[in-house]
XYZ file of C-alpha atoms in Angstrom:
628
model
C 18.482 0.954 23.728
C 15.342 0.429 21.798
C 12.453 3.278 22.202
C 10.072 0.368 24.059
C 12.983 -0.394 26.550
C 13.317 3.551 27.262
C 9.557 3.467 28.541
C 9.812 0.524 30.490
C 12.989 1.361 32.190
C 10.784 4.977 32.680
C 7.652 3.231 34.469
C 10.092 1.270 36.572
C 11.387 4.609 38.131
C 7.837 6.127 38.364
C 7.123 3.060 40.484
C 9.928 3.379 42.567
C 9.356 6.954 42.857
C 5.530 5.847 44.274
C 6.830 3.612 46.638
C 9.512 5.818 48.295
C 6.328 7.955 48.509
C 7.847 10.684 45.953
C 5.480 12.055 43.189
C 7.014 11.065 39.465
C 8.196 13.449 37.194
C 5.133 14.334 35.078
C 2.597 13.587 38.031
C 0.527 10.641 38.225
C -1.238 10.982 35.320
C 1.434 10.664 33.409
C 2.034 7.776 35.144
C -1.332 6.012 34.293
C -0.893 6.884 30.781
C 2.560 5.033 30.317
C 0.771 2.474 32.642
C -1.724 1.594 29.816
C -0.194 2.543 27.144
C 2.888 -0.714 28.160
C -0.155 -2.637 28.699
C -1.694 -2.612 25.683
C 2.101 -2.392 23.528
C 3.580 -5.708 21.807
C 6.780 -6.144 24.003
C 9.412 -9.316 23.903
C 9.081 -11.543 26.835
C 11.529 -10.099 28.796
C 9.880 -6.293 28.823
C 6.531 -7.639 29.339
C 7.932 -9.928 32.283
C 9.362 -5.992 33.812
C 6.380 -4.239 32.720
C 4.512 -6.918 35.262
C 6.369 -6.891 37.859
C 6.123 -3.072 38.192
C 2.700 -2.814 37.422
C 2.108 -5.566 41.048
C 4.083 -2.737 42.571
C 2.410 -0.274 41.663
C -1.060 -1.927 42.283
C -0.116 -3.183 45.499
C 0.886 0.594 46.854
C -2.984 1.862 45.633
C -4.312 -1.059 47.490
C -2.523 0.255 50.886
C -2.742 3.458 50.211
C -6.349 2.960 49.905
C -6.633 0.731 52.586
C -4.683 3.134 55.179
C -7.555 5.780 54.217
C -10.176 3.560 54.752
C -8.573 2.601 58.308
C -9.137 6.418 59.352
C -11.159 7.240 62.183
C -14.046 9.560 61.583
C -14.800 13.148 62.377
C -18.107 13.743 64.710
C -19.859 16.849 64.169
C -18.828 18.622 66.669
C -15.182 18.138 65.319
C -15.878 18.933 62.232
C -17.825 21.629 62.979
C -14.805 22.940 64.977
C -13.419 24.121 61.505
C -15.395 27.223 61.372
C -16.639 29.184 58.554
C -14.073 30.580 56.017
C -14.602 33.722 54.368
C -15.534 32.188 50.650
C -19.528 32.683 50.348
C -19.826 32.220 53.532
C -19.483 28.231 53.678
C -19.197 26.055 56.529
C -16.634 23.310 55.664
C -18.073 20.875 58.221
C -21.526 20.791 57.271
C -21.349 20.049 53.976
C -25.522 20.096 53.159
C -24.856 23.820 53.610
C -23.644 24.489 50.225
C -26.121 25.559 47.821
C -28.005 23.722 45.183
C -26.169 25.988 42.643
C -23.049 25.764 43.603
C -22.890 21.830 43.597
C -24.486 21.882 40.324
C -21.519 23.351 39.148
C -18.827 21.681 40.811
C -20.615 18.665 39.355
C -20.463 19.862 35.434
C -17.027 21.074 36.268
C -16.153 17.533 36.955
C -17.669 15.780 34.194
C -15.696 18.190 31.842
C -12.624 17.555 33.563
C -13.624 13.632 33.121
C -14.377 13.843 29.345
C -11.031 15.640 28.742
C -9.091 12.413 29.941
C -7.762 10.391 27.222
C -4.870 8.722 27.028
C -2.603 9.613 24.139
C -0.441 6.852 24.073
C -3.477 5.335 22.568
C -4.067 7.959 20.169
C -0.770 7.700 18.823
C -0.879 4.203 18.411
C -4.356 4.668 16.228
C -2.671 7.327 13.753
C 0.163 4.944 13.264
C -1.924 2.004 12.247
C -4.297 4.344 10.063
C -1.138 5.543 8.160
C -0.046 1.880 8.488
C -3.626 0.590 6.855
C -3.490 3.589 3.916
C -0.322 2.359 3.030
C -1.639 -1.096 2.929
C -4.323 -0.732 0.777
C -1.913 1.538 -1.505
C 0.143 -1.018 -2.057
C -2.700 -3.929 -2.857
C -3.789 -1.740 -5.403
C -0.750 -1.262 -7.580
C -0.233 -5.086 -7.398
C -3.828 -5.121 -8.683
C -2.512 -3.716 -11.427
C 0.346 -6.007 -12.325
C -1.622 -9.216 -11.470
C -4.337 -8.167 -13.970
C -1.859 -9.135 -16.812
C -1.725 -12.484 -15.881
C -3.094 -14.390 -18.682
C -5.066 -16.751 -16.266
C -5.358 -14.168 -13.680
C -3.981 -17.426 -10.851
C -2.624 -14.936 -8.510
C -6.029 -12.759 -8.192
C -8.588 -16.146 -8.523
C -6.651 -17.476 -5.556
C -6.710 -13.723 -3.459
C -10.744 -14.314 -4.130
C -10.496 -17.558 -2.634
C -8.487 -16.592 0.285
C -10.373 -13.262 1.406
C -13.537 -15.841 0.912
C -12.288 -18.160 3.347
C -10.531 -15.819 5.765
C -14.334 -13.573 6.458
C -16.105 -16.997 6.814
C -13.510 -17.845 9.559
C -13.510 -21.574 7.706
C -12.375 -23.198 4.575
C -14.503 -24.364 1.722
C -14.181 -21.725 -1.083
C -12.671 -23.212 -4.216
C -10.722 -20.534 -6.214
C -12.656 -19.863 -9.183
C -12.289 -20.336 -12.864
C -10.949 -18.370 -15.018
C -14.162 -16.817 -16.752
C -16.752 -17.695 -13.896
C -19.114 -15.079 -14.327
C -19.982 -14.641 -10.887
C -16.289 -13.614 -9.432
C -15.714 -11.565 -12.686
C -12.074 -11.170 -11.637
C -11.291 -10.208 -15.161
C -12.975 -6.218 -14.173
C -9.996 -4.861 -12.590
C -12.674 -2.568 -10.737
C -13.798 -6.242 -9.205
C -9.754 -7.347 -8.815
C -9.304 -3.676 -6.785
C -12.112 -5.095 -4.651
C -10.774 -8.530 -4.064
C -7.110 -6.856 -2.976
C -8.377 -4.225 -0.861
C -10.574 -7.360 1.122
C -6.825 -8.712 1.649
C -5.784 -5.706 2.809
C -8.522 -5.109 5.482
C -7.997 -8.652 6.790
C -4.526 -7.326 8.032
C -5.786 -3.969 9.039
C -5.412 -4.429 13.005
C -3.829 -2.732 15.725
C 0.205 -3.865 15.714
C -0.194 -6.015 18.687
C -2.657 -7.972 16.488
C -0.799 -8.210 13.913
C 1.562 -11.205 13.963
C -1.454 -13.420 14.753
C -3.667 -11.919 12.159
C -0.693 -12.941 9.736
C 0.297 -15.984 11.363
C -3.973 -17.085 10.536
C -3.486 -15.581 6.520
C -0.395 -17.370 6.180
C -1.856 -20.913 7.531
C -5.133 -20.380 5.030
C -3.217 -19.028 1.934
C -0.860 -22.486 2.875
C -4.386 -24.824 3.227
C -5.826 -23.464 0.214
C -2.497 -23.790 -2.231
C -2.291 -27.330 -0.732
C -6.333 -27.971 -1.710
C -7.359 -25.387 -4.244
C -10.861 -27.524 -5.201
C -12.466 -29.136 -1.806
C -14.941 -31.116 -2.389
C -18.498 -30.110 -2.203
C -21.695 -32.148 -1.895
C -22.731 -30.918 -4.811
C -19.374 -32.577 -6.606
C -20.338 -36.147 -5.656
C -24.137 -35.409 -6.993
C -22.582 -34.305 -10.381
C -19.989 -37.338 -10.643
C -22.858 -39.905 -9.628
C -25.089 -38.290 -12.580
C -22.001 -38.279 -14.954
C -21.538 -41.964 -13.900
C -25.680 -42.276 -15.012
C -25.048 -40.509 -18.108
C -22.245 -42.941 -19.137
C -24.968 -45.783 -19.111
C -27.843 -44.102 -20.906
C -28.691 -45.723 -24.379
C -27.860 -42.752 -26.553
C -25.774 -42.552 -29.603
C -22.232 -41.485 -28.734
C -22.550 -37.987 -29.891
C -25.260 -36.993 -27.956
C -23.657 -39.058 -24.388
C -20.433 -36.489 -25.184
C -22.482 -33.654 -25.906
C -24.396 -34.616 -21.987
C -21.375 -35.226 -20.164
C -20.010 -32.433 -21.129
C -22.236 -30.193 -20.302
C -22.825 -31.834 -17.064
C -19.339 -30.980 -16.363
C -19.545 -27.568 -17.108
C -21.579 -26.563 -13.544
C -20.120 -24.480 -10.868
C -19.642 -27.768 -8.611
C -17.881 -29.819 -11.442
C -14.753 -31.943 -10.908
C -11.643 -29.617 -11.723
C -8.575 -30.526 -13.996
C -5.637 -31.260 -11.888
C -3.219 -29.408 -14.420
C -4.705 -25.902 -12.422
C -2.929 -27.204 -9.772
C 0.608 -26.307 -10.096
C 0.068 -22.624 -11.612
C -2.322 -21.950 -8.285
C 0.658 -22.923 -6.602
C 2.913 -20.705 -8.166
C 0.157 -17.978 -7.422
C 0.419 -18.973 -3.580
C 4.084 -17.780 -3.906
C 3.218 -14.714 -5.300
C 0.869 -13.735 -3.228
C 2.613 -14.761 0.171
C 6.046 -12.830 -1.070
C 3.672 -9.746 -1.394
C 2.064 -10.608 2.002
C 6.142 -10.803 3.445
C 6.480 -7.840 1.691
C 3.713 -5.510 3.542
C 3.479 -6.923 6.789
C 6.721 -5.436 9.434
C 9.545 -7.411 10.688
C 8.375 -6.560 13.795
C 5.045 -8.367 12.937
C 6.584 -11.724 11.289
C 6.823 -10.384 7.845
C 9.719 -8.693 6.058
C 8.305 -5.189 4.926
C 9.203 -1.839 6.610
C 8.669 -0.752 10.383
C 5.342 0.959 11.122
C 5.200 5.061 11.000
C 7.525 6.609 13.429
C 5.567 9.211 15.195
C 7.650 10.869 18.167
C 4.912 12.965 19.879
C 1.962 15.222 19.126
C 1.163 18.629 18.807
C -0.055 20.653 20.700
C -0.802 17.805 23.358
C -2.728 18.126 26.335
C -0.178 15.342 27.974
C 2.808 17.116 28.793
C 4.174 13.873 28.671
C 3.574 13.347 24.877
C 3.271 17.494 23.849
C 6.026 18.375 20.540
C 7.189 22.300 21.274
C 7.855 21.867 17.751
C 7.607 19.737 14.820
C 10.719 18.256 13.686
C 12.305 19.669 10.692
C 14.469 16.609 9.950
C 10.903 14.013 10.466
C 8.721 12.857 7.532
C 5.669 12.212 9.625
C 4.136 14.557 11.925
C 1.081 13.937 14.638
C -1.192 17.211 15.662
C -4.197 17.361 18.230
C -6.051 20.022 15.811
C -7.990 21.658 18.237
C -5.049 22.626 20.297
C -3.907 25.579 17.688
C -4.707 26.760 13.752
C -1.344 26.613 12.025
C 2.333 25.399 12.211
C 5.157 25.116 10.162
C 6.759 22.309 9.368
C 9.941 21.896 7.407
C 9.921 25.344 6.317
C 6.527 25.568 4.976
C 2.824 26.576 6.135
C 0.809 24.129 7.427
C -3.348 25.509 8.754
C -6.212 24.021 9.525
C -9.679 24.985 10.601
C -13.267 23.479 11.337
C -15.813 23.119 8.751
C -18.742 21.901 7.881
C -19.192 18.945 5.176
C -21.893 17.761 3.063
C -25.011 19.173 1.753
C -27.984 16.787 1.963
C -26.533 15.625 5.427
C -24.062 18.221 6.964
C -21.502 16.644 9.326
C -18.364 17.813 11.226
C -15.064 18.426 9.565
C -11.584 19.984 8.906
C -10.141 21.833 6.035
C -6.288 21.785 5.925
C -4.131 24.095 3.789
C -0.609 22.712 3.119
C 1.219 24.890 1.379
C 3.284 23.609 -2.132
C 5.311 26.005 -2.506
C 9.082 27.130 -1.564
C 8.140 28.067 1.622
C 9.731 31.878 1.314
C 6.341 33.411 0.842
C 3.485 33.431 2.689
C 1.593 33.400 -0.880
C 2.790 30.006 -1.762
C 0.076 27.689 -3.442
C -1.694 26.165 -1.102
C -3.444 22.637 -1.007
C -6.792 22.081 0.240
C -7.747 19.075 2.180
C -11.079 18.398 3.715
C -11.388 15.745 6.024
C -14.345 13.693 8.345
C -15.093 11.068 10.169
C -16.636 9.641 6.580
C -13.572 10.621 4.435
C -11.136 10.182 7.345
C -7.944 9.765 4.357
C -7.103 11.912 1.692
C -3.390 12.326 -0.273
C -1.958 15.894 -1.429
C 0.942 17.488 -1.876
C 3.539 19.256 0.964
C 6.338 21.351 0.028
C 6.434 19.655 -3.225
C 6.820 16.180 -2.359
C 3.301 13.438 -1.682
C 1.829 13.545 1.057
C -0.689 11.661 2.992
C -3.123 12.660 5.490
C -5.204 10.647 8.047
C -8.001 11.833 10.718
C -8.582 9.776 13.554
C -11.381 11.715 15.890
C -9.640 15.448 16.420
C -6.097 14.068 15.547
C -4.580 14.147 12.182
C -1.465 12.844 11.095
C 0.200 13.664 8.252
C 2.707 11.661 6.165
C 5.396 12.331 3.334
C 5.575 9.612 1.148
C 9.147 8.750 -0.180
C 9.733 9.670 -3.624
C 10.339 6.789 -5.426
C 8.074 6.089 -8.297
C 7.545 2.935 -7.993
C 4.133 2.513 -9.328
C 6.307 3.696 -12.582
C 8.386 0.893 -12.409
C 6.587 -1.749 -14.061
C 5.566 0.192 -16.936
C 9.339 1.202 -17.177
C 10.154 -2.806 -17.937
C 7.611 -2.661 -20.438
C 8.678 0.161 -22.597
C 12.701 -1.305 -22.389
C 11.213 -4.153 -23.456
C 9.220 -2.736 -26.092
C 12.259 -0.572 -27.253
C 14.805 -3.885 -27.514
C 11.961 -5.577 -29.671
C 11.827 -2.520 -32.236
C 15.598 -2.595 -32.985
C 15.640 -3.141 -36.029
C 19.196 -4.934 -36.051
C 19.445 -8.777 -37.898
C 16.316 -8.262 -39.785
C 14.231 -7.168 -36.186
C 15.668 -10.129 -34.952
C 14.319 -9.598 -31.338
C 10.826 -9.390 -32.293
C 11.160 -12.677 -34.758
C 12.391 -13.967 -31.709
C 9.915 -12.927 -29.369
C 7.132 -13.799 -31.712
C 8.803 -17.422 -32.128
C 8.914 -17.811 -28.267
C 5.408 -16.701 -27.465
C 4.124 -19.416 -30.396
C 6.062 -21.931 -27.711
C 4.345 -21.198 -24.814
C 1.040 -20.632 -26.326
C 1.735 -24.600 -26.784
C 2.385 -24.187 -30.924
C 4.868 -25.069 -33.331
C 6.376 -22.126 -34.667
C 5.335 -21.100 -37.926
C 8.186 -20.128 -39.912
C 6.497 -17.940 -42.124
C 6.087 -15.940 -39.494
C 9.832 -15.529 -37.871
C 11.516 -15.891 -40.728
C 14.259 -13.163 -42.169
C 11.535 -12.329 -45.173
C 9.081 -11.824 -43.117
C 10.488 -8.800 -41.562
C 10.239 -6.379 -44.393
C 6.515 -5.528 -43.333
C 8.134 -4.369 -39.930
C 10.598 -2.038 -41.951
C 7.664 -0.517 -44.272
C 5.053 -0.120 -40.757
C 4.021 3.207 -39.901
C 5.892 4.130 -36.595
C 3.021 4.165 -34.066
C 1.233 0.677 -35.644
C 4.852 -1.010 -35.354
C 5.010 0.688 -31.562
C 1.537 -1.345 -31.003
C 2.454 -4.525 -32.363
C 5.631 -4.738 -30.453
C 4.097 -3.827 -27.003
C 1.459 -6.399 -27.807
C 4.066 -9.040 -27.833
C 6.228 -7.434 -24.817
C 2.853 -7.855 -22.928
C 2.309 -11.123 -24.086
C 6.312 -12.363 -22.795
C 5.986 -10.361 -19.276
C 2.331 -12.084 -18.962
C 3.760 -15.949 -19.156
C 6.930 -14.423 -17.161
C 4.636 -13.930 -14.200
C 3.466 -17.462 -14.254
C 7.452 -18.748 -13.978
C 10.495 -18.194 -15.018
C 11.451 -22.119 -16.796
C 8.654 -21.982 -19.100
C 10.136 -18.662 -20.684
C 13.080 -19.608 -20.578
C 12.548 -23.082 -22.640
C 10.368 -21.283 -24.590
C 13.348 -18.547 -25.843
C 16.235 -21.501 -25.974
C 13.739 -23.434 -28.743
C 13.205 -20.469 -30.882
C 16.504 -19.638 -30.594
C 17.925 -22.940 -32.061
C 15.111 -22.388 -34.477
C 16.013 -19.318 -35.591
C 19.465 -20.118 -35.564
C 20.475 -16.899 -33.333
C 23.027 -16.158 -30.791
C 22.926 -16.726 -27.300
C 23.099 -13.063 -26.360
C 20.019 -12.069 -28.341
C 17.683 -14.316 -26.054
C 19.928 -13.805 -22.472
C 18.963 -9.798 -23.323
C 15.513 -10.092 -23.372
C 15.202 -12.528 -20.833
C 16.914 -9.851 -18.197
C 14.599 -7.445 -19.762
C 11.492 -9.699 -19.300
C 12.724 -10.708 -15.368
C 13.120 -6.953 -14.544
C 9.157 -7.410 -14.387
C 8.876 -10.279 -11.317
C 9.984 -7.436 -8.451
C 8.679 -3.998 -8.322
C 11.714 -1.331 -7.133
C 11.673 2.311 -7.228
C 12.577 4.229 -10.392
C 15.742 5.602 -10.829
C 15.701 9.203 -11.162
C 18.432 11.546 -11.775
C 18.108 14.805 -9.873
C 18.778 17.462 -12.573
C 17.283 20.818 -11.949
C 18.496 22.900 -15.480
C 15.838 24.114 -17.394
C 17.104 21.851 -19.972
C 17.435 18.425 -18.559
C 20.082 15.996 -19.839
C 18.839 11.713 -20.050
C 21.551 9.624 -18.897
C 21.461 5.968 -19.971
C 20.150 3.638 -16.847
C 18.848 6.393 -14.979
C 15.223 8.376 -15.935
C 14.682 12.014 -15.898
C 11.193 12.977 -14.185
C 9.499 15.668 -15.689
C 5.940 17.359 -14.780
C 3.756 17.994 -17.656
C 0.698 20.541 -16.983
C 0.228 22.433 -20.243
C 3.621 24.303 -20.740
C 6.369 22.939 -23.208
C 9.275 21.181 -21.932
C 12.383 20.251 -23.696
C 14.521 17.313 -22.570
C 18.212 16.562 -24.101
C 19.060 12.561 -25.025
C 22.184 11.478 -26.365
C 22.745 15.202 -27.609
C 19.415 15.733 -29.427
C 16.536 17.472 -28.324
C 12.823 15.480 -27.448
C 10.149 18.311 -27.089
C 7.266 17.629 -25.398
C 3.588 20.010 -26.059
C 0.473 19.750 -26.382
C -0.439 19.438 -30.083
C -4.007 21.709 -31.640
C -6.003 18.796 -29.958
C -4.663 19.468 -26.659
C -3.017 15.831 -26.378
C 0.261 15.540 -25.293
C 2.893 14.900 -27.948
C 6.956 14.185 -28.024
C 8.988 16.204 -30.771
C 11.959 15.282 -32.171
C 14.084 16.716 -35.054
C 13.592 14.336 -38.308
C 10.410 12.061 -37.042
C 6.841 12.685 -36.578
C 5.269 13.692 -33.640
C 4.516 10.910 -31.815
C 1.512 10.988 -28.823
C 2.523 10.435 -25.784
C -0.181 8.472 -23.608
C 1.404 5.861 -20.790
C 4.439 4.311 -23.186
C 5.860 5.682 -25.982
C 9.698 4.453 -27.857
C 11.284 6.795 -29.884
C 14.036 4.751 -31.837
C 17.646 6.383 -32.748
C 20.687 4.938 -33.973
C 22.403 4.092 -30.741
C 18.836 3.002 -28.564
C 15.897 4.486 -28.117
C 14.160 7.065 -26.112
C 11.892 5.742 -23.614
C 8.872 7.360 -22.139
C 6.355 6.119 -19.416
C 3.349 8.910 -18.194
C 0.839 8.756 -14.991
C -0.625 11.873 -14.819
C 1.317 14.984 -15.003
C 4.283 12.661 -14.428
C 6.116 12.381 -17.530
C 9.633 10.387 -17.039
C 12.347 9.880 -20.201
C 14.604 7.532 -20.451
C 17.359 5.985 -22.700
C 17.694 2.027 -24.077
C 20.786 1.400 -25.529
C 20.648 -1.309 -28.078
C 20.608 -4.498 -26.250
C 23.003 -6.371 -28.550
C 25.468 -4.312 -30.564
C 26.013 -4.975 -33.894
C 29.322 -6.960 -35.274
């Protein structure tokens, strides 16, 4: 039985308690609270049809109840006079006008206290799972920002622009942009960021909003890959003056030289050949809307935060004794205590106050990172407000994330994966099978041969040919490391426009180059690795010298102290050099600087590194083809 059947099944026998005139377990209040909070939840037909039928019940026992009280028969005064004077202050119960001014003032504050107290926490819940729901959201639209921006003709971010234009003006109408319109500037990826996280907030809604929200996104991403260009007033007026143009008496130079430049205004007719890459981008961009949006919401991404209760509650209903050791989310009402611990290690928070030109209401939280045997761990410092209500740290040693909503803070530990490493992992295998240096560097002839194709040129064979491959032999190590990851961009670019143009593009310079099949089927695996993002695969291998095994990457973090990692038996040092830049170390090459990519070739592969950060993970290539 599903968690949402549980509480409906639970309201029915609060109801029936109420109407065999029993008080339900928890008290009314508890009641009300599972009352609204079914109300308000996105239930399958069947549960809502229960939920409804209950809730009649219920109202229809407050309406007699009520109406039995009204039906009373009233006290005169002499009757309720007849209840004499109890010994508290002296009070006469039955004359009511006798209680002082004071004391009614009171009673009255007490009240409105006990009035602003009521919440209901059902709701509360709900709002920390969508704000951990939304962070994650806008995580994720920013580290496809990232792999969208290498898109030569940036289709998949000019159509996002078009699509968040369209979705805030409730309307269609917004053409997606050319490539170098200066007033999108989608090439800044500061601007792209912008664009995403606009996406993002369009499906930032509470859950039982969210299949409709995506149902509308869906239906204008699907109008606007169907008409990319709609037509504009402003188009007609510029075809009716090109039309003019065509008749003027000039000299045919100068009626090119006007067309043209009548055609180059923001309202000017667009080619139909940026038709079918915009729907390619459409693709994209709805696979990564499947991706992010539930199952439970139409779309095929992960559930929403599972959050089981709350700390230090005032619903009894709803109140954890504990946290759960075994949970990787955890809810806490922070004024309800000052510290916890939570899967063995220290977790305190406080009030504060935030800001210096306009102080404002906060909290400070202290997670420790640390093993969690001594109180004198390292601990993290979060602040948090109502203006910086999100905030990501570390917990025990592993990410986490933090979110405030009002006084309730939820807290979040983010899986391990790596995936934002991913994509630069394809790049540097990629990189590494261009620089073998097998068949006179046959992979990058090739790869050179195949990006002439699909920049729309005949190859040159000056270029690609065997001769020409002595200046990669005689190259100092880090220029031929820049060269080849300048052409690895360049393949995993046109790969995320479609796969068939690649893939004609590497059979042509194939034949041309008069190579076997399994050189181009290599690097066309390597080059697909790029169309799906997937978490990192990293070996867990806690010896102070780590070993690399091939296919799976060993994570290291870098912050000032040297580190020594083993590869195919030979030690790869990693320091910082007199400069303080980070550098790898191996026996018999230079020192090579490690910024986000670096290949270290060897006889059998090559060592791969990828950096973010402190982050440092090493890998191993094997040579893609193996020599005869």
């Amino acid at each position: 039985m599903t968690r949402d059947a549980e509480l409906v099944e639970l309201f029915e026998y609060k109801v029936a308690d109420i109407q065999a005139g029993r008080d339900p377990k928890g008290g009314r209040r508890s009641l009300a609270e599972l009352r609204e909070y079914l109300r308000g939840a996105a239930l399958d037909p069947a549960m809502s049809r229960r939920v409804r039928v209950a809730d009649r019940i219920w109202r229809q026992h407050q309406k007699n109840a009520a109406d039995a009280l009204s039906n009373l028969p009233a006290l005169s005064s002499d009757e309720s006079g007849a209840l004499g004077t109890l010994e508290v202050g002296g009070l006469d119960l039955g004359t009511l006008n006798t209680v002082p001014e004071a004391l009614k003032a009171q009673l009255s504050q007490l009240s409105e206290q006990a009035e602003s107290q009521t919440r209901n926490e059902w709701t509360v819940l709900g709002r920390l799972r969508a704000a951990l729901f939304h962070a994650e959201l806008r995580a994720q639209a920013q580290q496809q920002t990232r792999i969208w921006l290498k898109e030569p003709r940036l289709s998949t971010i000019r159509l996002a622009y078009a699509l968040t234009e369209n979705l805030e003006r409730g309307a269609p109408g917004t053409a997606v942009p050319p490539l170098h319109d200066a007033f999108s500037s989608l090439h800044r990826p500061e601007i792209a960021a912008q664009v995403l996280s606009s996406l993002a907030a369009q499906l930032s809604v509470p859950a039982d909003e969210l299949p409709r929200r995506y149902l509308q996104v869906r239906s204008a991403l699907t109008q606007l890959a169907d008409n990319p260009f709609p037509r504009t007033p402003g188009s007609d007026l510029i075809e009716a003056r090109v039309r003019a143009a065509e008749h003027e008496q000039l000299s045919a130079e100068v009626k090119q030289a006007l067309i043209q430049a009548l055609k180059q205004g923001p309202d000017a007719p667009r080619s139909a050949s940026e038709q079918p890459p915009l729907r390619s981008a459409a693709s994209r961009l709805l696979g990564f809307l499947e991706r992010v949006v539930p199952r439970s919401s139409g779309g095929q991404g992960l559930e929403w935060p599972l959050l089981d209760g709350l700390l230090f509650s005032r619903s009894h209903l709803l109140r954890l004794s504990e946290p759960d050791s075994q949970a990787l989310s955890l809810a806490i009402h922070l004024p309800g205590g000052e510290e916890t611990r939570w899967r063995g290690h220290l977790l305190r928070w406080k009030r504060v106050t935030l800001g210096k030109t306009t102080p404002h209401p906060g909290w400070e939280v202290q997670l420790s990172d640390g093993d969690g045997l001594s109180e004198d761990d390292g601990m993290n410092i979060v602040r948090l407000s109502a203006q910086r209500p999100e905030a990501e740290s570390r917990f025990g040693g592993q990410p986490v994330r933090l979110v405030l909503v009002g006084e309730d803070l939820a807290l979040e530990l983010r899986p391990v994966s790596h995936a934002d490493l991913f994509p630069l992992s394809v790049e540097a295998r990629l990189t590494a099978a261009l620089l073998e240096p097998g068949a006179d560097y046959a992979h990058l002839r090739l790869a050179r041969a195949a990006a002439q194709q699909l920049r729309g040129n005949d190859i040159n064979p000056d270029k690609v040919s065997p001769e020409s491959a002595a200046r990669y032999a005689s190259a100092p190590p880090e220029a031929l490391l820049n060269f080849a990851r300048q052409g690895a961009q360049t393949l995993l670019a046109y790969a995320a426009q479609g796969d068939d143009a690649v893939s004609r593009a590497f059979a042509e310079a194939r034949t041309f180059l008069q190579l076997s099949r399994p050189h181009s089927e290599a690097l066309l695996d390597l080059v697909r690795l790029s169309l799906h993002v997937e978490p990192l695969p990293i070996k867990d291998d806690t010896r102070s010298v780590p070993e690399v095994e091939s296919g799976l990457y060993t994570l290291l973090i870098f912050r000032g102290e040297p580190l020594t990692v083993r590869v195919n038996d030979r030690l790869v040092a990693l320091r910082n050099d007199y400069k303080g830049d980070l550098c790898a170390v191996m026996p018999g090459l230079t020192a090579m600087p490690v910024r986000d990519l670096l290949v270290l070739p060897m006889p059998q592969g090559a060592v791969t590194m990828i950096r973010m950060g402190e982050r440092v993970a090493v890998g191993f290539q094997p040579l893609v083809v193996t020599p005869v």
